[in-house]
């Protein structure tokens, strides 16, 4: 999907989320469901440095999603052809998923920013090595699905190979 493509956005209805979610293991169906229902992604902690994982993941996600990089220090510039925004509140439209490239402690603040948005995303995705169970519980209380310590750049091709077999 090109960054100029628009999806037909529908307001999210509060979903019932399992408050006893096991964040040590996610079923393939759970992750596949999130990825299939995602068209727009805010990538918090985006970097313009090619050696950074957030740069590589951003480029990968741009192949199939509309992605809005978030980085206050880079706001107004472009990364991989996508306009960078200072914060989630600056985005031109609501997003389906927020992908977080911040450490576990900082992720709590990002999740609090997400749950304060007027329109909530369907999912929050914390990257490899990032986990904050208390913040995840706050998001789940608002009906937002949470994935922690995973990378969509790994999960998308893995799930494609599982589906193909």
CSV table of C-alpha atoms in Angstrom, one decimal:
chain,number,residue,atom,x,y,z
A,1,UNK,CA,0.0,0.0,0.0
A,2,UNK,CA,1.4,3.4,-0.9
A,3,UNK,CA,1.4,6.2,1.6
A,4,UNK,CA,-1.1,8.0,-0.6
A,5,UNK,CA,-3.6,5.2,-0.5
A,6,UNK,CA,-6.5,5.7,1.9
A,7,UNK,CA,-8.3,3.1,3.8
A,8,UNK,CA,-12.0,3.3,4.7
A,9,UNK,CA,-11.6,4.0,8.4
A,10,UNK,CA,-14.3,2.9,10.9
A,11,UNK,CA,-14.4,4.1,14.5
A,12,UNK,CA,-13.3,1.3,16.8
A,13,UNK,CA,-15.9,-0.2,19.0
A,14,UNK,CA,-14.6,-1.1,22.5
A,15,UNK,CA,-13.6,-4.8,22.1
A,16,UNK,CA,-13.6,-7.4,24.8
A,17,UNK,CA,-10.0,-8.1,25.5
A,18,UNK,CA,-8.9,-11.1,27.6
A,19,UNK,CA,-7.6,-9.5,30.8
A,20,UNK,CA,-5.8,-12.7,31.6
A,21,UNK,CA,-3.9,-12.6,28.3
A,22,UNK,CA,-0.7,-14.6,28.4
A,23,UNK,CA,1.9,-12.2,27.1
A,24,UNK,CA,4.6,-15.0,27.2
A,25,UNK,CA,2.9,-16.7,24.3
A,26,UNK,CA,0.6,-15.4,21.5
A,27,UNK,CA,-1.3,-17.7,19.2
A,28,UNK,CA,-0.7,-17.3,15.5
A,29,UNK,CA,-4.4,-16.5,15.1
A,30,UNK,CA,-4.1,-13.6,17.6
A,31,UNK,CA,-1.2,-12.1,15.8
A,32,UNK,CA,-2.6,-12.8,12.3
A,33,UNK,CA,-5.9,-11.2,13.4
A,34,UNK,CA,-4.1,-8.0,14.4
A,35,UNK,CA,-2.0,-7.8,11.2
A,36,UNK,CA,-5.0,-8.5,8.9
A,37,UNK,CA,-7.1,-5.8,10.6
A,38,UNK,CA,-4.4,-3.2,10.4
A,39,UNK,CA,-4.1,-0.8,7.5
A,40,UNK,CA,-2.5,2.2,9.2
A,41,UNK,CA,0.4,2.2,11.7
A,42,UNK,CA,2.0,4.9,13.8
A,43,UNK,CA,5.7,3.8,14.4
A,44,UNK,CA,6.9,5.6,17.6
A,45,UNK,CA,10.6,5.9,17.8
A,46,UNK,CA,11.2,6.0,14.1
A,47,UNK,CA,14.8,6.6,13.0
A,48,UNK,CA,16.3,8.0,9.8
A,49,UNK,CA,19.5,6.0,10.5
A,50,UNK,CA,19.7,2.8,8.2
A,51,UNK,CA,21.5,0.9,10.9
A,52,UNK,CA,18.6,1.1,13.3
A,53,UNK,CA,16.0,-1.6,13.5
A,54,UNK,CA,13.2,1.0,13.5
A,55,UNK,CA,14.4,2.3,10.1
A,56,UNK,CA,14.4,-1.2,8.6
A,57,UNK,CA,11.0,-2.2,10.1
A,58,UNK,CA,9.5,1.1,8.9
A,59,UNK,CA,10.7,0.4,5.3
A,60,UNK,CA,9.4,-3.1,5.5
A,61,UNK,CA,6.0,-2.0,6.8
A,62,UNK,CA,5.6,0.7,4.1
A,63,UNK,CA,5.4,-2.2,1.6
A,64,UNK,CA,2.0,-3.2,2.8
A,65,UNK,CA,0.7,-0.5,5.2
A,66,UNK,CA,0.3,3.3,5.5
A,67,UNK,CA,2.9,4.1,8.2
A,68,UNK,CA,3.3,7.4,10.1
A,69,UNK,CA,6.8,7.7,11.7
A,70,UNK,CA,6.7,9.4,15.1
A,71,UNK,CA,9.9,11.2,16.2
A,72,UNK,CA,9.8,14.7,17.8
A,73,UNK,CA,13.4,15.4,16.7
A,74,UNK,CA,12.7,14.5,13.1
A,75,UNK,CA,9.2,16.1,12.8
A,76,UNK,CA,8.4,17.7,9.5
A,77,UNK,CA,11.1,15.7,7.7
A,78,UNK,CA,10.6,12.4,5.8
A,79,UNK,CA,11.9,8.9,6.5
A,80,UNK,CA,11.7,6.5,3.6
A,81,UNK,CA,9.3,9.0,1.9
A,82,UNK,CA,6.9,9.1,4.8
A,83,UNK,CA,6.3,12.4,6.6
A,84,UNK,CA,7.5,12.3,10.3
A,85,UNK,CA,5.2,13.6,13.0
A,86,UNK,CA,6.2,14.8,16.5
A,87,UNK,CA,3.5,12.9,18.4
A,88,UNK,CA,0.5,10.6,18.0
A,89,UNK,CA,-1.8,13.6,18.5
A,90,UNK,CA,-0.3,15.3,15.4
A,91,UNK,CA,-1.3,12.5,13.0
A,92,UNK,CA,-3.7,13.3,10.1
A,93,UNK,CA,-6.0,10.4,10.8
A,94,UNK,CA,-6.6,7.7,13.5
A,95,UNK,CA,-4.4,4.6,13.2
A,96,UNK,CA,-5.2,0.9,13.6
A,97,UNK,CA,-1.9,0.0,15.4
A,98,UNK,CA,0.8,1.8,17.3
A,99,UNK,CA,4.2,0.1,16.9
A,100,UNK,CA,6.6,1.1,19.7
A,101,UNK,CA,10.4,1.3,19.3
A,102,UNK,CA,11.1,2.6,22.8
A,103,UNK,CA,12.5,0.9,25.9
A,104,UNK,CA,10.2,-0.9,28.3
A,105,UNK,CA,10.1,2.0,30.8
A,106,UNK,CA,9.4,4.6,28.1
A,107,UNK,CA,6.7,2.3,26.5
A,108,UNK,CA,4.5,3.0,29.6
A,109,UNK,CA,4.3,6.7,28.7
A,110,UNK,CA,3.6,5.9,25.0
A,111,UNK,CA,0.8,3.6,26.0
A,112,UNK,CA,-0.6,6.3,28.3
A,113,UNK,CA,-0.5,8.7,25.3
A,114,UNK,CA,-2.3,6.1,23.2
A,115,UNK,CA,-5.1,5.5,25.6
A,116,UNK,CA,-5.6,9.3,25.9
A,117,UNK,CA,-6.3,9.6,22.2
A,118,UNK,CA,-9.8,10.6,21.2
A,119,UNK,CA,-10.0,7.5,18.8
A,120,UNK,CA,-8.2,4.4,20.1
A,121,UNK,CA,-6.2,2.1,17.8
A,122,UNK,CA,-7.1,-1.6,17.6
A,123,UNK,CA,-3.6,-2.7,18.8
A,124,UNK,CA,-0.4,-1.7,20.4
A,125,UNK,CA,2.7,-3.6,19.4
A,126,UNK,CA,5.9,-3.4,21.5
A,127,UNK,CA,9.0,-4.4,19.7
A,128,UNK,CA,11.6,-7.1,20.6
A,129,UNK,CA,12.9,-6.7,24.1
A,130,UNK,CA,10.1,-4.3,25.0
A,131,UNK,CA,7.7,-5.3,27.7
A,132,UNK,CA,5.6,-3.5,30.3
A,133,UNK,CA,2.8,-5.6,31.8
A,134,UNK,CA,1.2,-2.8,33.8
A,135,UNK,CA,0.9,-0.5,30.8
A,136,UNK,CA,-0.3,-3.4,28.7
A,137,UNK,CA,-3.1,-4.0,31.3
A,138,UNK,CA,-4.1,-0.4,31.1
A,139,UNK,CA,-4.4,-0.6,27.3
A,140,UNK,CA,-6.3,-3.9,27.5
A,141,UNK,CA,-8.7,-2.3,30.0
A,142,UNK,CA,-9.6,0.1,27.1
A,143,UNK,CA,-10.2,-2.7,24.7
A,144,UNK,CA,-6.9,-2.4,22.9
A,145,UNK,CA,-5.1,-5.6,21.9
A,146,UNK,CA,-1.4,-5.7,23.0
A,147,UNK,CA,1.6,-7.6,21.6
A,148,UNK,CA,4.9,-7.4,23.4
A,149,UNK,CA,8.5,-8.5,22.7
A,150,UNK,CA,7.7,-9.3,19.0
A,151,UNK,CA,8.5,-7.7,15.6
A,152,UNK,CA,6.0,-7.5,12.8
A,153,UNK,CA,8.9,-7.7,10.3
A,154,UNK,CA,9.6,-11.2,11.7
A,155,UNK,CA,6.0,-12.2,12.3
A,156,UNK,CA,4.5,-11.3,8.9
A,157,UNK,CA,6.8,-13.6,6.8
A,158,UNK,CA,6.7,-16.3,9.5
A,159,UNK,CA,2.9,-16.4,9.4
A,160,UNK,CA,2.9,-16.3,5.6
A,161,UNK,CA,5.0,-19.5,5.6
A,162,UNK,CA,2.8,-21.2,8.2
A,163,UNK,CA,-0.3,-20.3,6.1
A,164,UNK,CA,1.4,-21.6,2.9
A,165,UNK,CA,2.3,-24.9,4.4
